[in-house]
Short mmCIF file of C-alpha atoms and ligand atoms in Angstrom, two decimals:
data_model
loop_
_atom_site.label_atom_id
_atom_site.label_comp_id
_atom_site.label_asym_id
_atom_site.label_seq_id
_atom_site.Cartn_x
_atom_site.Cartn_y
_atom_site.Cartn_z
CA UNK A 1 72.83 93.45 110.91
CA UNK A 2 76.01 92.41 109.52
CA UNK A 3 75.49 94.20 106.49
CA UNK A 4 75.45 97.22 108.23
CA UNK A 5 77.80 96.37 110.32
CA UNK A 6 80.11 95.47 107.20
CA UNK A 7 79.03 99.19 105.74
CA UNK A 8 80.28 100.55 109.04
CA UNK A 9 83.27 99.00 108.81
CA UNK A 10 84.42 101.95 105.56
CA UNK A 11 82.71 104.56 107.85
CA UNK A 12 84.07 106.22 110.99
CA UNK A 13 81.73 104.14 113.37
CA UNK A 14 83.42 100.84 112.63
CA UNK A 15 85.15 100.59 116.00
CA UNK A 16 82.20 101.08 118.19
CA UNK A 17 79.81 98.88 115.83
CA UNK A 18 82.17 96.01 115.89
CA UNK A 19 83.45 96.07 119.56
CA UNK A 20 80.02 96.22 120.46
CA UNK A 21 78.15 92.91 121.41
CA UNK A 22 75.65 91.48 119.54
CA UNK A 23 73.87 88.35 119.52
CA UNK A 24 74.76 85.39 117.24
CA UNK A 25 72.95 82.99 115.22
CA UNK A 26 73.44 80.30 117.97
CA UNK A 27 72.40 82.49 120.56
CA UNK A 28 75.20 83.36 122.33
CA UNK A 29 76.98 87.13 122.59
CA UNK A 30 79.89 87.71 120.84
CA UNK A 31 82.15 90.34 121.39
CA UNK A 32 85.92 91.05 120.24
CA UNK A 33 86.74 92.37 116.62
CA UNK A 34 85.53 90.08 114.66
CA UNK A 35 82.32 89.69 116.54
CA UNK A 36 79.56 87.72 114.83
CA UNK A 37 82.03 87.57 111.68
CA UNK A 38 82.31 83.89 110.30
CA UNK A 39 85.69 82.48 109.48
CA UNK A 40 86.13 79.45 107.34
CA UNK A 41 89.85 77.62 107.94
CA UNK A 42 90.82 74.65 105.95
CA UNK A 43 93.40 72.16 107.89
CA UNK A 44 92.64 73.01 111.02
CA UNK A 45 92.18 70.37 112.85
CA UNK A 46 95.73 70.26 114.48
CA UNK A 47 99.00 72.36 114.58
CA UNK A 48 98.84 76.24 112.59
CA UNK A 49 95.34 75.73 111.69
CA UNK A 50 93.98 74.44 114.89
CA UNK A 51 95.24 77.49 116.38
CA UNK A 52 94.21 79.81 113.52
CA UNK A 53 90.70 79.00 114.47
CA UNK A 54 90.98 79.07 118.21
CA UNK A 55 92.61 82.81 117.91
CA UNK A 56 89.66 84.06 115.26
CA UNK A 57 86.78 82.50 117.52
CA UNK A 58 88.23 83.56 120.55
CA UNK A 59 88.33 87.63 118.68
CA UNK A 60 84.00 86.73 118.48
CA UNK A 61 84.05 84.97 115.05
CA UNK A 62 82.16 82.04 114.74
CA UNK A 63 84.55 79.41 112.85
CA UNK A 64 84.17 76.67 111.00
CA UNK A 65 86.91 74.06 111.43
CA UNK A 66 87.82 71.19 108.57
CA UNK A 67 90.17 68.66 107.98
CA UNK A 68 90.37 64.90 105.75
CA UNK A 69 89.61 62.44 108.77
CA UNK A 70 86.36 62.75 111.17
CA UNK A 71 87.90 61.56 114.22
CA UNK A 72 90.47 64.68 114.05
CA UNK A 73 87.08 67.30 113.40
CA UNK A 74 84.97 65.65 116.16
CA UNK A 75 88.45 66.16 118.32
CA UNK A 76 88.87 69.89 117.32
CA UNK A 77 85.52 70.60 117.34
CA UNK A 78 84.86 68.86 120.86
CA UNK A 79 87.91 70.80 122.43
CA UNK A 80 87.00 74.47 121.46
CA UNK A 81 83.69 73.71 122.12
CA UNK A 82 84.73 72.85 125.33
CA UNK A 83 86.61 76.18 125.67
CA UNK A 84 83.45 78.17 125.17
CA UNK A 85 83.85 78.98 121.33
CA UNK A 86 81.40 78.67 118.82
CA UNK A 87 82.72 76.32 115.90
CA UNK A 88 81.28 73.36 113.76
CA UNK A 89 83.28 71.13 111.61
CA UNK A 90 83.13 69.32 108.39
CA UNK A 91 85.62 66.58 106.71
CA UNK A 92 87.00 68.88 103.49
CA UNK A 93 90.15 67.28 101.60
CA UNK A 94 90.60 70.63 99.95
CA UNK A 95 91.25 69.06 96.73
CA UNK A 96 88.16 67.19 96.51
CA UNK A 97 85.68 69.18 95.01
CA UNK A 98 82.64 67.18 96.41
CA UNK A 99 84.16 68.08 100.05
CA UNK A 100 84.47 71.56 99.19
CA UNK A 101 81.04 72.03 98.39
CA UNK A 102 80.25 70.64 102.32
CA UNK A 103 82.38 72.96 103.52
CA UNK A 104 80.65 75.70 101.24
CA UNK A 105 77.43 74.32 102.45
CA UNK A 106 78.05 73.61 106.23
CA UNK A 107 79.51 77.69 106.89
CA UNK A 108 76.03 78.74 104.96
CA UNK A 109 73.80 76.08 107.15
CA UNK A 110 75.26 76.63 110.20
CA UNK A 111 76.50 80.48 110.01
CA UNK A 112 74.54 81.59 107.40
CA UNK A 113 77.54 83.11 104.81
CA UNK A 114 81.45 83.46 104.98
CA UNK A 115 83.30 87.09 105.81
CA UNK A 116 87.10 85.14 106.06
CA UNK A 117 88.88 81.96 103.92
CA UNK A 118 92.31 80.84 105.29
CA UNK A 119 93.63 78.62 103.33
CA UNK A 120 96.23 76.71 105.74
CA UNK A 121 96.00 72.85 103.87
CA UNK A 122 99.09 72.19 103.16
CA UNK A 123 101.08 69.10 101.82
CA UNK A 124 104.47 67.72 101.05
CA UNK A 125 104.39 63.69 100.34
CA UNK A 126 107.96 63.66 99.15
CA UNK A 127 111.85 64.66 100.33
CA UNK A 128 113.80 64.62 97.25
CA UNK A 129 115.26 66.09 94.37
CA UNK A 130 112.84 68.35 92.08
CA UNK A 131 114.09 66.61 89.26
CA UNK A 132 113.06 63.12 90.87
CA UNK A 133 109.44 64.07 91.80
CA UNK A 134 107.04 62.01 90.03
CA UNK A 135 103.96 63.50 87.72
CA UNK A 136 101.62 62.16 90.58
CA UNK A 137 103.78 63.72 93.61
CA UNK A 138 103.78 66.76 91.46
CA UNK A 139 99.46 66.58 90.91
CA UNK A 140 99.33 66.08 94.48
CA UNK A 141 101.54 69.53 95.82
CA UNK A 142 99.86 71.83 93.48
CA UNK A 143 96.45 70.00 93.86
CA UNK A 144 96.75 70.78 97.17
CA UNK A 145 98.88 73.51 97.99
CA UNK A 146 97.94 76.10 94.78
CA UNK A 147 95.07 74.65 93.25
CA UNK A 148 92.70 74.00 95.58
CA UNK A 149 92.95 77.48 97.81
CA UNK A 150 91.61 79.27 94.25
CA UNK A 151 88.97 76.57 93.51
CA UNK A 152 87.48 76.80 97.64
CA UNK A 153 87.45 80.31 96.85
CA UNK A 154 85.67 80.53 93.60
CA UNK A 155 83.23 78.35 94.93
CA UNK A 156 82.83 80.57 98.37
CA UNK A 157 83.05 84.01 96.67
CA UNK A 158 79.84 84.78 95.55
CA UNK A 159 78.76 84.40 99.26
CA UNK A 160 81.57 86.94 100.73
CA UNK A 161 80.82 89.27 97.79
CA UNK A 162 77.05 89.06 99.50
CA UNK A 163 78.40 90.65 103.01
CA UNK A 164 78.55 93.65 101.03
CA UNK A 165 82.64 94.51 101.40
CA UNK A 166 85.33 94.03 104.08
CA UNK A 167 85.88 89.75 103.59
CA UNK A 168 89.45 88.61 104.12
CA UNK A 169 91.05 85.72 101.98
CA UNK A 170 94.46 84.53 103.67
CA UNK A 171 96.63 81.67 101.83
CA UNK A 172 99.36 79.99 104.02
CA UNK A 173 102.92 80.03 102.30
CA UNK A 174 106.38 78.96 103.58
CA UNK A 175 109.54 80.75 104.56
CA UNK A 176 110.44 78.25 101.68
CA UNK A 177 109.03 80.22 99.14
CA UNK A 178 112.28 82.84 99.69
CA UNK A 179 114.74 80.52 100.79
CA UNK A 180 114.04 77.24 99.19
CA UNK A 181 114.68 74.15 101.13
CA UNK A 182 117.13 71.40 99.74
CA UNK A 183 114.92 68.56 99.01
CA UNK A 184 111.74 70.46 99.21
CA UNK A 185 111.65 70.86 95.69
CA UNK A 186 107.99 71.02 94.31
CA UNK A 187 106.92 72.00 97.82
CA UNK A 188 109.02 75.06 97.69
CA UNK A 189 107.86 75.91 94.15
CA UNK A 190 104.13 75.53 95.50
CA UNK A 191 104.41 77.72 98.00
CA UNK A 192 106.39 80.23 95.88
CA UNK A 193 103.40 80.17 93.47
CA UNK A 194 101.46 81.37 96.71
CA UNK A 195 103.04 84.43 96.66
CA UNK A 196 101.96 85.20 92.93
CA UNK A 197 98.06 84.28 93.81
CA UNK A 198 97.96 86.17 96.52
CA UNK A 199 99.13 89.19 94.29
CA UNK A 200 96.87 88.37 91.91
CA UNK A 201 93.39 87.72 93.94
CA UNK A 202 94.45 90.79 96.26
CA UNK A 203 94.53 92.72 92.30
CA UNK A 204 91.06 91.29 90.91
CA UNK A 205 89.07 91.29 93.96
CA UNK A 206 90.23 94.61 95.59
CA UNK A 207 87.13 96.22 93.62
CA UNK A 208 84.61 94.10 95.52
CA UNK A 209 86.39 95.08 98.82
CA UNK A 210 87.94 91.76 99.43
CA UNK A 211 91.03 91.98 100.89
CA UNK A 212 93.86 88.96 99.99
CA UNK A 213 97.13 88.61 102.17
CA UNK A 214 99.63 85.81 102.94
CA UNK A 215 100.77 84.28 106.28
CA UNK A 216 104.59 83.14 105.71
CA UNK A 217 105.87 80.67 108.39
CA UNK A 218 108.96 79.65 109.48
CA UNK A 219 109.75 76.40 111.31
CA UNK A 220 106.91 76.06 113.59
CA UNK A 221 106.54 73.26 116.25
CA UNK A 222 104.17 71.10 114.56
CA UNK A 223 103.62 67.16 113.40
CA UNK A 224 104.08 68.82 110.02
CA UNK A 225 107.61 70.05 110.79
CA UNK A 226 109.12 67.41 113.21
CA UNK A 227 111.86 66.08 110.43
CA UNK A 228 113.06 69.72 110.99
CA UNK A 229 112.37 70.72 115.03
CA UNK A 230 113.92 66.91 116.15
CA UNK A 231 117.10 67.40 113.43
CA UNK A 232 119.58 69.45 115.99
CA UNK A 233 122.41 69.91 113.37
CA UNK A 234 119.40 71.74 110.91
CA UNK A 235 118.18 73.53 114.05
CA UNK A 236 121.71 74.71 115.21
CA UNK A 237 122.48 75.76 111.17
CA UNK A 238 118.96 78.15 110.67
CA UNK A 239 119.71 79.52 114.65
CA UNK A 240 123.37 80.55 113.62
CA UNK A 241 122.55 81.43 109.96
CA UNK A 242 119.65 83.90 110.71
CA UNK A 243 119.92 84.76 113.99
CA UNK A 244 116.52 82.87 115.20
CA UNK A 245 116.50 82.68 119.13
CA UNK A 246 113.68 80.21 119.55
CA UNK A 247 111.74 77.54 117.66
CA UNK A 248 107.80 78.94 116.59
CA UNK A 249 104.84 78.20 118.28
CA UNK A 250 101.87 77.82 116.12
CA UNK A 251 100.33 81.21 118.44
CA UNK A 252 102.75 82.92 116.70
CA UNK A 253 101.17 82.55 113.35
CA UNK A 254 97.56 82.88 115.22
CA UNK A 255 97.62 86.69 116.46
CA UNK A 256 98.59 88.20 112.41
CA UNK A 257 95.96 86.31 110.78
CA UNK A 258 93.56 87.78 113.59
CA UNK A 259 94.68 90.89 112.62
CA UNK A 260 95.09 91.09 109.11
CA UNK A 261 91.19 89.99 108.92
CA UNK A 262 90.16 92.42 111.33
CA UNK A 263 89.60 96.49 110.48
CA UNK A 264 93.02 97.68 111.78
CA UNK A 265 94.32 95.52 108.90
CA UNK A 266 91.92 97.27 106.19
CA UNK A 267 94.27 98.82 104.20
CA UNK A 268 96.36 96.38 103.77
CA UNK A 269 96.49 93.59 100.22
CA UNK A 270 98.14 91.74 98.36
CA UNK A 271 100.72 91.55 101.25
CA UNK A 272 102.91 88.65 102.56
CA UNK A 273 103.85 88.72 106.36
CA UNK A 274 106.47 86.57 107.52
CA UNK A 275 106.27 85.07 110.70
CA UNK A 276 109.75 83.31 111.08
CA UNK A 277 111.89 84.85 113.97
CA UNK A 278 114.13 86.41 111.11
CA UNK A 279 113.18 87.71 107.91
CA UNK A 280 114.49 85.88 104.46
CA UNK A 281 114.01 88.58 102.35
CA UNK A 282 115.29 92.34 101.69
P1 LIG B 301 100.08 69.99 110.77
O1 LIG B 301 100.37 70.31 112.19
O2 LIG B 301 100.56 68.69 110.21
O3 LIG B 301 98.49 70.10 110.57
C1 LIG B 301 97.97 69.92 109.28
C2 LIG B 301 96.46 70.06 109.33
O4 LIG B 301 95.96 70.03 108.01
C3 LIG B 301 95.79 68.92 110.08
O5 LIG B 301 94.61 69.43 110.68
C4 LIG B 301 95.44 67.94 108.96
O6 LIG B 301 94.35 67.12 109.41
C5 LIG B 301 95.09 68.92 107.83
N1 LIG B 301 95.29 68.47 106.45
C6 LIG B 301 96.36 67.84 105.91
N2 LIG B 301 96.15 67.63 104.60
C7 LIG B 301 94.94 68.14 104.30
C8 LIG B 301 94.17 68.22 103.11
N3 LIG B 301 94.59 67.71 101.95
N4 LIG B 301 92.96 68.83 103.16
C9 LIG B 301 92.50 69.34 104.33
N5 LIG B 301 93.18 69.27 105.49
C10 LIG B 301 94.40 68.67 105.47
O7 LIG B 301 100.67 71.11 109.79
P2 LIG B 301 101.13 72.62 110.07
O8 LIG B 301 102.57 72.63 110.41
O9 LIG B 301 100.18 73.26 110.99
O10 LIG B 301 101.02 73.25 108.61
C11 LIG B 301 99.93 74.06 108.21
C12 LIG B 301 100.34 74.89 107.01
O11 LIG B 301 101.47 75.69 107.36
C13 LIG B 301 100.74 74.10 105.77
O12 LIG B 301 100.23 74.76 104.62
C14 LIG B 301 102.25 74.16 105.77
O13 LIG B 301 102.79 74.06 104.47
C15 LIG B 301 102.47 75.54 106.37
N6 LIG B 301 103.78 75.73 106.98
C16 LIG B 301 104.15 75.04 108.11
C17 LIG B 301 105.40 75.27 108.66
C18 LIG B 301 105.86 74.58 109.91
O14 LIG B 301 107.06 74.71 110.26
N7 LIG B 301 105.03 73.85 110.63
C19 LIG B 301 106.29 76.17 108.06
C20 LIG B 301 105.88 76.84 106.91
C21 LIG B 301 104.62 76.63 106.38
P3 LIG B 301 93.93 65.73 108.69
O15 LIG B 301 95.08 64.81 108.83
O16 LIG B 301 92.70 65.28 109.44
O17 LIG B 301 93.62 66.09 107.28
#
């Protein structure tokens, strides 16, 4: 069924075969663009990635949520669950490569293969000078921020390549990879390197019909970013500099990576959408 449904999505039917409402693997109906699709999101237990998966299973995917600690999964996991949406969760560090495999394992268990990666994990252990960051802060940024979104998706590839064409990888970069932060030195450099995968996956998997874009926050009201959102002379500075009227709401980020996995967004690769309130580049 989703085979076909995958072939219809190159054909002129698409729209009709994937609005339509079908029943999934745990029974229930799903219906919205991405019905009966299955989404894989790393970090998303809280903040962008919590509602990442919300916005995907709410458009009929069925999603499977992941983060380090099992308290935070059983919490995600019990709250869209309570909101009607069909997700399961695993622990995944992303750069563990036993935890990978789970997650590999749990979205073929439980939803039996993977259309969608979004690679949201994201770290930054240090504020500093570049030239001050240790060879194990280092290991840990581009363990986690570069490394592991390529090593999750070698490992999850051969089971998108099986849906037979139209699976979406999206990695999670940083307004910081065009305007570098002071003091975010190796972070900014990680997530510039995000730009350059994403051209390069979009590249080498655009013959098996796997489509590879970027999301590209801004300052986004999350734990992650609170040094920033509770610092009124930064906030004051990046309103007056660029023009930004408000402060982002992790929603924001939601609705484009709904849409850049679903068929309206099938011709579009090797893209990077910024989702900032302003745009840092030309
Ligand atoms: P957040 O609110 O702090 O949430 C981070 C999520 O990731 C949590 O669910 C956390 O749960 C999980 N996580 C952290 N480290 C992980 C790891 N090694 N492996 C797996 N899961 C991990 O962060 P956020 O603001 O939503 O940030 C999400 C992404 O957006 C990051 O890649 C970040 O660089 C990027 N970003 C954020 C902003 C912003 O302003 N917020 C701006 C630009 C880019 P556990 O603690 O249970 O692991």
């Amino acid at each position: 069924m989703l085979q076909a449904a995958a072939r219809a999505h190159r054909g002129p039917l698409r729209s009709r075969v994937w609005l339509s409402v079908r029943k999934s693997s745990r029974g229930r109906h799903q219906q919205g663009t991405l019905a009966n699709k299955v989404a894989v999101v790393t970090g998303s237990t809280d903040g962008i990635g919590l509602a990442i998966a919300r916005r995907l299973a709410q458009d009929g995917a069925h999603v499977v949520i992941s983060s380090r600690k099992q308290p935070h999964v059983d919490r995600a996991v019990a709250t869209l669950q309570g909101e009607g949406l069909s997700v399961r969760g695993t622990v995944c560090h992303v750069a563990k490569a036993e935890d990978q495999e789970r997650l590999v394992a749990t979205a073929l268990e439980h939803c039996g293969g993977v259309d969608f990666l979004v690679c949201n994990a994201g770290v930054n252990p240090l504020v500093g000078s570049i030239l001050g960051t240790s060879e194990q802060v280092w290991n840990k940024i581009l363990d986690v921020n570069l490394k592991a979104p390529a090593l999750l998706l070698s490992q999850l590839l051969p089971h998108m390549e099986k849906r037979g064409g139209g699976a979406v990888v999206i990695l999670v970069s940083s307004i910081s990879a065009y305007k570098p932060f002071t003091e975010l030195g190796a972070y900014n450099v990680s997530k510039t390197a995000l730009l350059g995968l994403t051209k390069t996956l979009a590249l080498e998997l655009a013959p098996k019909d796997i489509r590879v874009n970027c999301l590209v926050p801004g300052i986004i009201k999350t734990d992650f970013s609170k040094i920033y959102h509770k610092d009124e002379a930064f906030w004051k500075h990046m309103k007056e500099a660029n023009g930004i009227q408000r402060m982002g709401q992790p929603e924001d980020c939601a609705g484009i990576v709904s849409f850049l996995c679903s068929p309206d967004a099938s011709y579009i690769t090797g893209e990077s959408i910024v989702v900032a309130g302003f745009s840092p580049r030309l």
